[in-house]
JSON list of C-alpha atoms in Angstrom, two decimals:
[
{"chain": "A", "resi": 1, "resn": "MET", "atom": "CA", "xyz": [124.78, 99.77, 90.97]},
{"chain": "A", "resi": 2, "resn": "PHE", "atom": "CA", "xyz": [123.86, 102.93, 91.89]},
{"chain": "A", "resi": 3, "resn": "ASP", "atom": "CA", "xyz": [120.78, 101.74, 94.52]},
{"chain": "A", "resi": 4, "resn": "ASP", "atom": "CA", "xyz": [123.19, 99.33, 95.43]},
{"chain": "A", "resi": 5, "resn": "LEU", "atom": "CA", "xyz": [126.08, 102.08, 96.79]},
{"chain": "A", "resi": 6, "resn": "LEU", "atom": "CA", "xyz": [123.24, 103.93, 98.07]},
{"chain": "A", "resi": 7, "resn": "SER", "atom": "CA", "xyz": [122.11, 101.49, 100.44]},
{"chain": "A", "resi": 8, "resn": "LEU", "atom": "CA", "xyz": [125.67, 101.18, 101.42]},
{"chain": "A", "resi": 9, "resn": "LEU", "atom": "CA", "xyz": [126.33, 103.97, 102.40]},
{"chain": "A", "resi": 10, "resn": "PHE", "atom": "CA", "xyz": [122.69, 105.73, 103.94]},
{"chain": "A", "resi": 11, "resn": "PRO", "atom": "CA", "xyz": [120.82, 102.24, 105.32]},
{"chain": "A", "resi": 12, "resn": "LYS", "atom": "CA", "xyz": [117.68, 102.05, 105.74]},
{"chain": "A", "resi": 13, "resn": "SER", "atom": "CA", "xyz": [116.58, 102.36, 108.90]},
{"chain": "A", "resi": 14, "resn": "CYS", "atom": "CA", "xyz": [113.98, 99.21, 110.06]},
{"chain": "A", "resi": 15, "resn": "TYR", "atom": "CA", "xyz": [110.46, 101.03, 111.66]},
{"chain": "A", "resi": 16, "resn": "ALA", "atom": "CA", "xyz": [110.03, 97.90, 114.37]},
{"chain": "A", "resi": 17, "resn": "CYS", "atom": "CA", "xyz": [113.90, 98.19, 116.20]},
{"chain": "A", "resi": 18, "resn": "ASP", "atom": "CA", "xyz": [115.60, 100.82, 114.47]},
{"chain": "A", "resi": 19, "resn": "GLY", "atom": "CA", "xyz": [118.50, 98.76, 112.74]},
{"chain": "A", "resi": 20, "resn": "ALA", "atom": "CA", "xyz": [119.81, 98.83, 109.21]},
{"chain": "A", "resi": 21, "resn": "MET", "atom": "CA", "xyz": [117.92, 96.76, 106.62]},
{"chain": "A", "resi": 22, "resn": "ALA", "atom": "CA", "xyz": [119.57, 94.79, 104.42]},
{"chain": "A", "resi": 23, "resn": "ARG", "atom": "CA", "xyz": [119.16, 94.81, 100.51]},
{"chain": "A", "resi": 24, "resn": "GLY", "atom": "CA", "xyz": [115.22, 93.47, 99.39]},
{"chain": "A", "resi": 25, "resn": "GLU", "atom": "CA", "xyz": [113.91, 93.94, 103.14]},
{"chain": "A", "resi": 26, "resn": "LYS", "atom": "CA", "xyz": [111.00, 97.17, 103.44]},
{"chain": "A", "resi": 27, "resn": "TYR", "atom": "CA", "xyz": [110.45, 99.15, 105.98]},
{"chain": "A", "resi": 28, "resn": "ILE", "atom": "CA", "xyz": [110.62, 95.93, 108.85]},
{"chain": "A", "resi": 29, "resn": "CYS", "atom": "CA", "xyz": [114.26, 93.40, 109.11]},
{"chain": "A", "resi": 30, "resn": "THR", "atom": "CA", "xyz": [113.61, 89.91, 108.54]},
{"chain": "A", "resi": 31, "resn": "LYS", "atom": "CA", "xyz": [114.32, 89.50, 112.35]},
{"chain": "A", "resi": 32, "resn": "CYS", "atom": "CA", "xyz": [111.73, 91.66, 113.68]},
{"chain": "A", "resi": 33, "resn": "SER", "atom": "CA", "xyz": [109.00, 90.15, 111.23]},
{"chain": "A", "resi": 34, "resn": "VAL", "atom": "CA", "xyz": [110.01, 86.32, 112.30]},
{"chain": "A", "resi": 35, "resn": "LYS", "atom": "CA", "xyz": [109.96, 88.08, 115.81]},
{"chain": "A", "resi": 36, "resn": "LEU", "atom": "CA", "xyz": [107.26, 90.23, 115.69]},
{"chain": "A", "resi": 37, "resn": "PRO", "atom": "CA", "xyz": [103.98, 88.66, 118.50]},
{"chain": "A", "resi": 38, "resn": "TYR", "atom": "CA", "xyz": [101.28, 87.41, 116.05]},
{"chain": "A", "resi": 39, "resn": "THR", "atom": "CA", "xyz": [97.97, 86.83, 117.00]},
{"chain": "A", "resi": 40, "resn": "ASP", "atom": "CA", "xyz": [96.98, 84.48, 114.77]},
{"chain": "A", "resi": 41, "resn": "SER", "atom": "CA", "xyz": [92.96, 85.42, 115.00]},
{"chain": "A", "resi": 42, "resn": "HIS", "atom": "CA", "xyz": [91.97, 84.55, 112.37]},
{"chain": "A", "resi": 43, "resn": "VAL", "atom": "CA", "xyz": [93.08, 80.66, 113.12]},
{"chain": "A", "resi": 44, "resn": "HIS", "atom": "CA", "xyz": [89.78, 80.28, 115.15]},
{"chain": "A", "resi": 45, "resn": "GLY", "atom": "CA", "xyz": [87.51, 82.76, 113.34]},
{"chain": "A", "resi": 46, "resn": "ALA", "atom": "CA", "xyz": [84.06, 84.02, 114.63]},
{"chain": "A", "resi": 47, "resn": "THR", "atom": "CA", "xyz": [84.96, 80.88, 117.56]},
{"chain": "A", "resi": 48, "resn": "GLU", "atom": "CA", "xyz": [85.01, 81.06, 121.48]},
{"chain": "A", "resi": 49, "resn": "LEU", "atom": "CA", "xyz": [88.51, 80.20, 120.88]},
{"chain": "A", "resi": 50, "resn": "ASN", "atom": "CA", "xyz": [88.98, 83.14, 119.32]},
{"chain": "A", "resi": 51, "resn": "PRO", "atom": "CA", "xyz": [89.86, 85.66, 121.95]},
{"chain": "A", "resi": 52, "resn": "LEU", "atom": "CA", "xyz": [89.35, 88.85, 120.44]},
{"chain": "A", "resi": 53, "resn": "GLN", "atom": "CA", "xyz": [86.14, 87.86, 119.69]},
{"chain": "A", "resi": 54, "resn": "ARG", "atom": "CA", "xyz": [84.95, 87.67, 123.20]},
{"chain": "A", "resi": 55, "resn": "ARG", "atom": "CA", "xyz": [85.13, 91.02, 123.54]},
{"chain": "A", "resi": 56, "resn": "PHE", "atom": "CA", "xyz": [81.94, 92.10, 121.62]},
{"chain": "A", "resi": 57, "resn": "TRP", "atom": "CA", "xyz": [80.16, 89.15, 122.73]},
{"chain": "A", "resi": 58, "resn": "GLY", "atom": "CA", "xyz": [76.58, 90.57, 124.63]},
{"chain": "A", "resi": 59, "resn": "LYS", "atom": "CA", "xyz": [77.77, 94.41, 123.53]},
{"chain": "A", "resi": 60, "resn": "VAL", "atom": "CA", "xyz": [76.95, 94.21, 119.77]},
{"chain": "A", "resi": 61, "resn": "PRO", "atom": "CA", "xyz": [77.31, 91.56, 116.70]},
{"chain": "A", "resi": 62, "resn": "VAL", "atom": "CA", "xyz": [79.96, 90.80, 115.67]},
{"chain": "A", "resi": 63, "resn": "ARG", "atom": "CA", "xyz": [80.97, 88.78, 112.57]},
{"chain": "A", "resi": 64, "resn": "PHE", "atom": "CA", "xyz": [84.69, 88.28, 112.65]},
{"chain": "A", "resi": 65, "resn": "ALA", "atom": "CA", "xyz": [87.21, 90.09, 115.12]},
{"chain": "A", "resi": 66, "resn": "PHE", "atom": "CA", "xyz": [90.79, 89.90, 114.00]},
{"chain": "A", "resi": 67, "resn": "SER", "atom": "CA", "xyz": [94.34, 92.38, 115.07]},
{"chain": "A", "resi": 68, "resn": "TYR", "atom": "CA", "xyz": [96.91, 91.50, 113.13]},
{"chain": "A", "resi": 69, "resn": "LEU", "atom": "CA", "xyz": [99.90, 91.77, 116.45]},
{"chain": "A", "resi": 70, "resn": "HIS", "atom": "CA", "xyz": [99.30, 91.79, 120.08]},
{"chain": "A", "resi": 71, "resn": "PHE", "atom": "CA", "xyz": [100.12, 94.89, 121.32]},
{"chain": "A", "resi": 72, "resn": "MET", "atom": "CA", "xyz": [102.98, 95.24, 123.71]},
{"chain": "A", "resi": 73, "resn": "PRO", "atom": "CA", "xyz": [104.84, 98.40, 125.98]},
{"chain": "A", "resi": 74, "resn": "LYS", "atom": "CA", "xyz": [107.95, 99.25, 125.09]},
{"chain": "A", "resi": 75, "resn": "GLY", "atom": "CA", "xyz": [108.48, 96.19, 122.13]},
{"chain": "A", "resi": 76, "resn": "ARG", "atom": "CA", "xyz": [108.63, 96.52, 118.45]},
{"chain": "A", "resi": 77, "resn": "VAL", "atom": "CA", "xyz": [104.68, 96.59, 117.86]},
{"chain": "A", "resi": 78, "resn": "GLN", "atom": "CA", "xyz": [104.18, 100.33, 120.03]},
{"chain": "A", "resi": 79, "resn": "ARG", "atom": "CA", "xyz": [107.61, 101.14, 117.65]},
{"chain": "A", "resi": 80, "resn": "LEU", "atom": "CA", "xyz": [105.79, 100.79, 114.78]},
{"chain": "A", "resi": 81, "resn": "LEU", "atom": "CA", "xyz": [102.68, 102.23, 115.68]},
{"chain": "A", "resi": 82, "resn": "HIS", "atom": "CA", "xyz": [104.89, 105.54, 117.27]},
{"chain": "A", "resi": 83, "resn": "ARG", "atom": "CA", "xyz": [105.82, 105.53, 114.00]},
{"chain": "A", "resi": 84, "resn": "LEU", "atom": "CA", "xyz": [102.47, 105.07, 111.83]},
{"chain": "A", "resi": 85, "resn": "LYS", "atom": "CA", "xyz": [100.50, 107.35, 114.29]},
{"chain": "A", "resi": 86, "resn": "TYR", "atom": "CA", "xyz": [102.97, 110.42, 115.07]},
{"chain": "A", "resi": 87, "resn": "LYS", "atom": "CA", "xyz": [106.20, 110.57, 112.66]},
{"chain": "A", "resi": 88, "resn": "GLY", "atom": "CA", "xyz": [104.29, 110.17, 108.96]},
{"chain": "A", "resi": 89, "resn": "ALA", "atom": "CA", "xyz": [105.00, 107.40, 108.20]},
{"chain": "A", "resi": 90, "resn": "GLN", "atom": "CA", "xyz": [101.31, 106.12, 106.48]},
{"chain": "A", "resi": 91, "resn": "GLU", "atom": "CA", "xyz": [103.72, 104.14, 104.03]},
{"chain": "A", "resi": 92, "resn": "LEU", "atom": "CA", "xyz": [103.88, 101.66, 107.17]},
{"chain": "A", "resi": 93, "resn": "GLY", "atom": "CA", "xyz": [100.57, 101.83, 107.71]},
{"chain": "A", "resi": 94, "resn": "GLU", "atom": "CA", "xyz": [99.30, 100.43, 103.92]},
{"chain": "A", "resi": 95, "resn": "HIS", "atom": "CA", "xyz": [102.66, 97.99, 103.46]},
{"chain": "A", "resi": 96, "resn": "LEU", "atom": "CA", "xyz": [101.00, 96.16, 107.06]},
{"chain": "A", "resi": 97, "resn": "GLY", "atom": "CA", "xyz": [97.86, 96.20, 105.77]},
{"chain": "A", "resi": 98, "resn": "GLN", "atom": "CA", "xyz": [99.39, 94.94, 102.56]},
{"chain": "A", "resi": 99, "resn": "ARG", "atom": "CA", "xyz": [101.02, 91.58, 104.75]},
{"chain": "A", "resi": 100, "resn": "TYR", "atom": "CA", "xyz": [97.58, 91.07, 106.64]},
{"chain": "A", "resi": 101, "resn": "GLY", "atom": "CA", "xyz": [95.25, 91.10, 103.57]},
{"chain": "A", "resi": 102, "resn": "SER", "atom": "CA", "xyz": [97.45, 88.09, 101.83]},
{"chain": "A", "resi": 103, "resn": "LEU", "atom": "CA", "xyz": [97.51, 86.46, 105.18]},
{"chain": "A", "resi": 104, "resn": "LEU", "atom": "CA", "xyz": [93.00, 86.38, 105.53]},
{"chain": "A", "resi": 105, "resn": "SER", "atom": "CA", "xyz": [93.40, 86.10, 101.73]},
{"chain": "A", "resi": 106, "resn": "ASP", "atom": "CA", "xyz": [95.42, 82.81, 102.32]},
{"chain": "A", "resi": 107, "resn": "TYR", "atom": "CA", "xyz": [92.29, 82.16, 104.53]},
{"chain": "A", "resi": 108, "resn": "SER", "atom": "CA", "xyz": [89.57, 82.74, 101.62]},
{"chain": "A", "resi": 109, "resn": "TYR", "atom": "CA", "xyz": [88.35, 85.97, 104.43]},
{"chain": "A", "resi": 110, "resn": "PRO", "atom": "CA", "xyz": [88.37, 88.23, 101.01]},
{"chain": "A", "resi": 111, "resn": "GLU", "atom": "CA", "xyz": [85.09, 85.99, 100.34]},
{"chain": "A", "resi": 112, "resn": "GLN", "atom": "CA", "xyz": [83.04, 87.16, 103.45]},
{"chain": "A", "resi": 113, "resn": "PHE", "atom": "CA", "xyz": [83.21, 90.69, 103.48]},
{"chain": "A", "resi": 114, "resn": "ASP", "atom": "CA", "xyz": [81.82, 93.48, 100.67]},
{"chain": "A", "resi": 115, "resn": "VAL", "atom": "CA", "xyz": [83.73, 96.85, 100.88]},
{"chain": "A", "resi": 116, "resn": "VAL", "atom": "CA", "xyz": [86.29, 97.46, 103.88]},
{"chain": "A", "resi": 117, "resn": "VAL", "atom": "CA", "xyz": [85.62, 100.90, 105.73]},
{"chain": "A", "resi": 118, "resn": "PRO", "atom": "CA", "xyz": [87.93, 102.38, 108.16]},
{"chain": "A", "resi": 119, "resn": "VAL", "atom": "CA", "xyz": [87.29, 103.83, 111.54]},
{"chain": "A", "resi": 120, "resn": "PRO", "atom": "CA", "xyz": [87.63, 108.34, 110.58]},
{"chain": "A", "resi": 121, "resn": "LEU", "atom": "CA", "xyz": [89.76, 110.48, 112.44]},
{"chain": "A", "resi": 122, "resn": "HIS", "atom": "CA", "xyz": [88.07, 113.99, 112.98]},
{"chain": "A", "resi": 123, "resn": "LYS", "atom": "CA", "xyz": [88.28, 115.98, 110.77]},
{"chain": "A", "resi": 124, "resn": "TYR", "atom": "CA", "xyz": [90.69, 119.06, 113.30]},
{"chain": "A", "resi": 125, "resn": "LYS", "atom": "CA", "xyz": [92.27, 115.97, 114.33]},
{"chain": "A", "resi": 126, "resn": "LEU", "atom": "CA", "xyz": [93.22, 114.60, 110.54]},
{"chain": "A", "resi": 127, "resn": "ARG", "atom": "CA", "xyz": [94.47, 118.49, 109.51]},
{"chain": "A", "resi": 128, "resn": "ARG", "atom": "CA", "xyz": [96.80, 118.08, 112.20]},
{"chain": "A", "resi": 129, "resn": "ARG", "atom": "CA", "xyz": [98.22, 115.47, 111.29]},
{"chain": "A", "resi": 130, "resn": "GLY", "atom": "CA", "xyz": [97.93, 115.22, 107.75]},
{"chain": "A", "resi": 131, "resn": "TYR", "atom": "CA", "xyz": [95.92, 111.49, 107.42]},
{"chain": "A", "resi": 132, "resn": "ASN", "atom": "CA", "xyz": [94.55, 108.67, 108.92]},
{"chain": "A", "resi": 133, "resn": "GLN", "atom": "CA", "xyz": [96.85, 105.48, 110.21]},
{"chain": "A", "resi": 134, "resn": "SER", "atom": "CA", "xyz": [93.38, 103.56, 110.23]},
{"chain": "A", "resi": 135, "resn": "GLU", "atom": "CA", "xyz": [92.93, 104.64, 106.67]},
{"chain": "A", "resi": 136, "resn": "SER", "atom": "CA", "xyz": [95.97, 103.50, 105.47]},
{"chain": "A", "resi": 137, "resn": "PHE", "atom": "CA", "xyz": [95.85, 100.13, 107.13]},
{"chain": "A", "resi": 138, "resn": "SER", "atom": "CA", "xyz": [92.73, 99.30, 106.13]},
{"chain": "A", "resi": 139, "resn": "ARG", "atom": "CA", "xyz": [93.85, 100.72, 101.82]},
{"chain": "A", "resi": 140, "resn": "GLY", "atom": "CA", "xyz": [96.25, 98.23, 102.18]},
{"chain": "A", "resi": 141, "resn": "LEU", "atom": "CA", "xyz": [94.10, 95.19, 103.25]},
{"chain": "A", "resi": 142, "resn": "ALA", "atom": "CA", "xyz": [91.60, 96.15, 100.80]},
{"chain": "A", "resi": 143, "resn": "GLU", "atom": "CA", "xyz": [94.36, 96.30, 97.99]},
{"chain": "A", "resi": 144, "resn": "ALA", "atom": "CA", "xyz": [95.44, 92.77, 99.16]},
{"chain": "A", "resi": 145, "resn": "MET", "atom": "CA", "xyz": [91.84, 90.96, 99.22]},
{"chain": "A", "resi": 146, "resn": "GLN", "atom": "CA", "xyz": [90.99, 92.91, 96.15]},
{"chain": "A", "resi": 147, "resn": "LEU", "atom": "CA", "xyz": [87.75, 94.85, 97.95]},
{"chain": "A", "resi": 148, "resn": "PRO", "atom": "CA", "xyz": [85.73, 97.67, 98.06]},
{"chain": "A", "resi": 149, "resn": "HIS", "atom": "CA", "xyz": [87.66, 100.74, 100.21]},
{"chain": "A", "resi": 150, "resn": "TYR", "atom": "CA", "xyz": [85.18, 103.54, 101.46]},
{"chain": "A", "resi": 151, "resn": "ASN", "atom": "CA", "xyz": [87.41, 105.67, 103.62]},
{"chain": "A", "resi": 152, "resn": "LYS", "atom": "CA", "xyz": [84.15, 108.62, 103.91]},
{"chain": "A", "resi": 153, "resn": "ALA", "atom": "CA", "xyz": [81.45, 106.06, 105.01]},
{"chain": "A", "resi": 154, "resn": "LEU", "atom": "CA", "xyz": [81.45, 106.69, 108.61]},
{"chain": "A", "resi": 155, "resn": "HIS", "atom": "CA", "xyz": [82.05, 110.74, 109.95]},
{"chain": "A", "resi": 156, "resn": "ARG", "atom": "CA", "xyz": [83.22, 111.43, 113.25]},
{"chain": "A", "resi": 157, "resn": "THR", "atom": "CA", "xyz": [81.58, 114.10, 114.97]},
{"chain": "A", "resi": 158, "resn": "ILE", "atom": "CA", "xyz": [82.82, 115.43, 117.84]},
{"chain": "A", "resi": 159, "resn": "ASP", "atom": "CA", "xyz": [86.41, 116.01, 118.47]},
{"chain": "A", "resi": 160, "resn": "THR", "atom": "CA", "xyz": [86.91, 113.08, 122.03]},
{"chain": "A", "resi": 161, "resn": "ALA", "atom": "CA", "xyz": [89.11, 113.74, 124.12]},
{"chain": "A", "resi": 162, "resn": "THR", "atom": "CA", "xyz": [91.85, 110.67, 123.75]},
{"chain": "A", "resi": 163, "resn": "GLN", "atom": "CA", "xyz": [91.18, 107.19, 124.44]},
{"chain": "A", "resi": 164, "resn": "THR", "atom": "CA", "xyz": [94.33, 106.74, 126.60]},
{"chain": "A", "resi": 165, "resn": "ARG", "atom": "CA", "xyz": [94.55, 106.15, 129.78]},
{"chain": "A", "resi": 166, "resn": "LYS", "atom": "CA", "xyz": [90.53, 105.84, 130.24]},
{"chain": "A", "resi": 167, "resn": "ASN", "atom": "CA", "xyz": [88.64, 102.45, 131.46]},
{"chain": "A", "resi": 168, "resn": "ARG", "atom": "CA", "xyz": [86.58, 100.83, 129.62]},
{"chain": "A", "resi": 169, "resn": "LEU", "atom": "CA", "xyz": [83.16, 103.03, 131.13]},
{"chain": "A", "resi": 170, "resn": "ASP", "atom": "CA", "xyz": [84.77, 105.77, 130.22]},
{"chain": "A", "resi": 171, "resn": "ARG", "atom": "CA", "xyz": [86.03, 104.99, 126.64]},
{"chain": "A", "resi": 172, "resn": "TRP", "atom": "CA", "xyz": [82.21, 104.05, 125.98]},
{"chain": "A", "resi": 173, "resn": "GLN", "atom": "CA", "xyz": [80.47, 107.58, 126.32]},
{"chain": "A", "resi": 174, "resn": "ASN", "atom": "CA", "xyz": [83.81, 108.86, 124.66]},
{"chain": "A", "resi": 175, "resn": "VAL", "atom": "CA", "xyz": [82.82, 107.32, 121.96]},
{"chain": "A", "resi": 176, "resn": "GLU", "atom": "CA", "xyz": [78.85, 107.12, 122.50]},
{"chain": "A", "resi": 177, "resn": "GLN", "atom": "CA", "xyz": [76.88, 108.83, 118.95]},
{"chain": "A", "resi": 178, "resn": "VAL", "atom": "CA", "xyz": [79.92, 110.38, 118.49]},
{"chain": "A", "resi": 179, "resn": "PHE", "atom": "CA", "xyz": [80.11, 107.85, 114.29]},
{"chain": "A", "resi": 180, "resn": "GLN", "atom": "CA", "xyz": [77.06, 108.85, 111.88]},
{"chain": "A", "resi": 181, "resn": "VAL", "atom": "CA", "xyz": [77.06, 107.40, 108.42]},
{"chain": "A", "resi": 182, "resn": "GLN", "atom": "CA", "xyz": [76.93, 109.64, 106.03]},
{"chain": "A", "resi": 183, "resn": "HIS", "atom": "CA", "xyz": [76.52, 107.53, 102.96]},
{"chain": "A", "resi": 184, "resn": "PRO", "atom": "CA", "xyz": [74.29, 105.00, 103.87]},
{"chain": "A", "resi": 185, "resn": "GLU", "atom": "CA", "xyz": [74.25, 103.25, 100.42]},
{"chain": "A", "resi": 186, "resn": "VAL", "atom": "CA", "xyz": [77.70, 102.42, 100.36]},
{"chain": "A", "resi": 187, "resn": "VAL", "atom": "CA", "xyz": [77.12, 100.23, 103.16]},
{"chain": "A", "resi": 188, "resn": "ARG", "atom": "CA", "xyz": [73.64, 99.25, 103.08]},
{"chain": "A", "resi": 189, "resn": "GLY", "atom": "CA", "xyz": [73.02, 95.63, 102.52]},
{"chain": "A", "resi": 190, "resn": "LYS", "atom": "CA", "xyz": [76.93, 94.78, 102.86]},
{"chain": "A", "resi": 191, "resn": "ARG", "atom": "CA", "xyz": [79.17, 92.64, 104.33]},
{"chain": "A", "resi": 192, "resn": "VAL", "atom": "CA", "xyz": [81.43, 95.13, 105.71]},
{"chain": "A", "resi": 193, "resn": "LEU", "atom": "CA", "xyz": [84.83, 94.67, 107.34]},
{"chain": "A", "resi": 194, "resn": "LEU", "atom": "CA", "xyz": [85.40, 97.81, 110.07]},
{"chain": "A", "resi": 195, "resn": "VAL", "atom": "CA", "xyz": [89.58, 98.20, 110.44]},
{"chain": "A", "resi": 196, "resn": "ASP", "atom": "CA", "xyz": [91.31, 100.40, 112.72]},
{"chain": "A", "resi": 197, "resn": "ASP", "atom": "CA", "xyz": [94.79, 100.50, 114.73]},
{"chain": "A", "resi": 198, "resn": "VAL", "atom": "CA", "xyz": [94.24, 99.15, 117.81]},
{"chain": "A", "resi": 199, "resn": "MET", "atom": "CA", "xyz": [91.65, 97.36, 120.03]},
{"chain": "A", "resi": 200, "resn": "THR", "atom": "CA", "xyz": [91.82, 97.99, 123.27]},
{"chain": "A", "resi": 201, "resn": "THR", "atom": "CA", "xyz": [88.42, 97.79, 124.86]},
{"chain": "A", "resi": 202, "resn": "GLY", "atom": "CA", "xyz": [86.87, 97.42, 121.91]},
{"chain": "A", "resi": 203, "resn": "ALA", "atom": "CA", "xyz": [84.43, 100.76, 122.68]},
{"chain": "A", "resi": 204, "resn": "THR", "atom": "CA", "xyz": [85.34, 102.67, 119.47]},
{"chain": "A", "resi": 205, "resn": "LEU", "atom": "CA", "xyz": [84.76, 99.55, 117.66]},
{"chain": "A", "resi": 206, "resn": "GLU", "atom": "CA", "xyz": [81.56, 99.00, 119.36]},
{"chain": "A", "resi": 207, "resn": "ALA", "atom": "CA", "xyz": [80.75, 102.10, 118.15]},
{"chain": "A", "resi": 208, "resn": "CYS", "atom": "CA", "xyz": [80.91, 102.34, 114.72]},
{"chain": "A", "resi": 209, "resn": "ALA", "atom": "CA", "xyz": [79.24, 98.81, 114.33]},
{"chain": "A", "resi": 210, "resn": "VAL", "atom": "CA", "xyz": [75.98, 99.83, 116.22]},
{"chain": "A", "resi": 211, "resn": "ALA", "atom": "CA", "xyz": [76.23, 103.01, 113.48]},
{"chain": "A", "resi": 212, "resn": "LEU", "atom": "CA", "xyz": [76.91, 100.65, 110.25]},
{"chain": "A", "resi": 213, "resn": "LEU", "atom": "CA", "xyz": [74.24, 98.17, 111.59]},
{"chain": "A", "resi": 214, "resn": "ALA", "atom": "CA", "xyz": [71.76, 101.07, 112.22]},
{"chain": "A", "resi": 215, "resn": "ALA", "atom": "CA", "xyz": [72.64, 102.38, 108.50]},
{"chain": "A", "resi": 216, "resn": "GLY", "atom": "CA", "xyz": [71.66, 99.14, 107.46]},
{"chain": "A", "resi": 217, "resn": "ALA", "atom": "CA", "xyz": [75.23, 96.94, 107.24]},
{"chain": "A", "resi": 218, "resn": "THR", "atom": "CA", "xyz": [73.74, 93.69, 107.43]},
{"chain": "A", "resi": 219, "resn": "GLU", "atom": "CA", "xyz": [76.80, 91.94, 108.71]},
{"chain": "A", "resi": 220, "resn": "VAL", "atom": "CA", "xyz": [80.35, 93.92, 110.26]},
{"chain": "A", "resi": 221, "resn": "SER", "atom": "CA", "xyz": [84.17, 92.09, 111.57]},
{"chain": "A", "resi": 222, "resn": "VAL", "atom": "CA", "xyz": [86.47, 94.36, 112.55]},
{"chain": "A", "resi": 223, "resn": "ALA", "atom": "CA", "xyz": [90.13, 94.09, 111.83]},
{"chain": "A", "resi": 224, "resn": "THR", "atom": "CA", "xyz": [92.74, 96.29, 113.46]},
{"chain": "A", "resi": 225, "resn": "ILE", "atom": "CA", "xyz": [96.93, 96.14, 113.48]},
{"chain": "A", "resi": 226, "resn": "ALA", "atom": "CA", "xyz": [96.99, 94.99, 117.35]},
{"chain": "A", "resi": 227, "resn": "ALA", "atom": "CA", "xyz": [95.52, 94.20, 120.60]},
{"chain": "A", "resi": 228, "resn": "ALA", "atom": "CA", "xyz": [95.50, 95.37, 123.66]}
]
């Protein structure tokens, strides 16, 4: 009764639309959950029907390429990502990871991976922000798919400039040779699911995949919250 009274007096807001949520709703209201622009990339798997898969052709061997949502400026997805990256909503990243991990599990994808690894932040940026939004999402994915999660397998050696407003070549040059595998033993001989928050050109994910494969990973797949 006390919880119901609190919900009535101080209703929690949906992270996607800022509207009041009903009892039982968590982070994202039912209306927004229905209207979110899902990619359904998991349905097409590693085929040419998956446009995310084609982004890596001829660049780096990626087994599967998934993204939960389409990124649309000034929409629900942008608001979700803004809350996650800049408003301290770590729990939102984990929640999205659990939702997507459950969906991937329904399609038997967990048996395709051995370990989940997030794209790292540089230590200075991590200190300023206090958390890695990609790690929050990857933790939720790993939990839902019941897979090991190694958040320190990859290390970012240089605090690169933001990728926003860069073209594909600039993005690649910005992250080339930036990532190192500091614990090769956790990825050697493993099928790695590499996780980031947003996929644009895929340059950051490419650079991480190259480092993981060089360290002995047998396969690399990628998953993100959203894809531009």
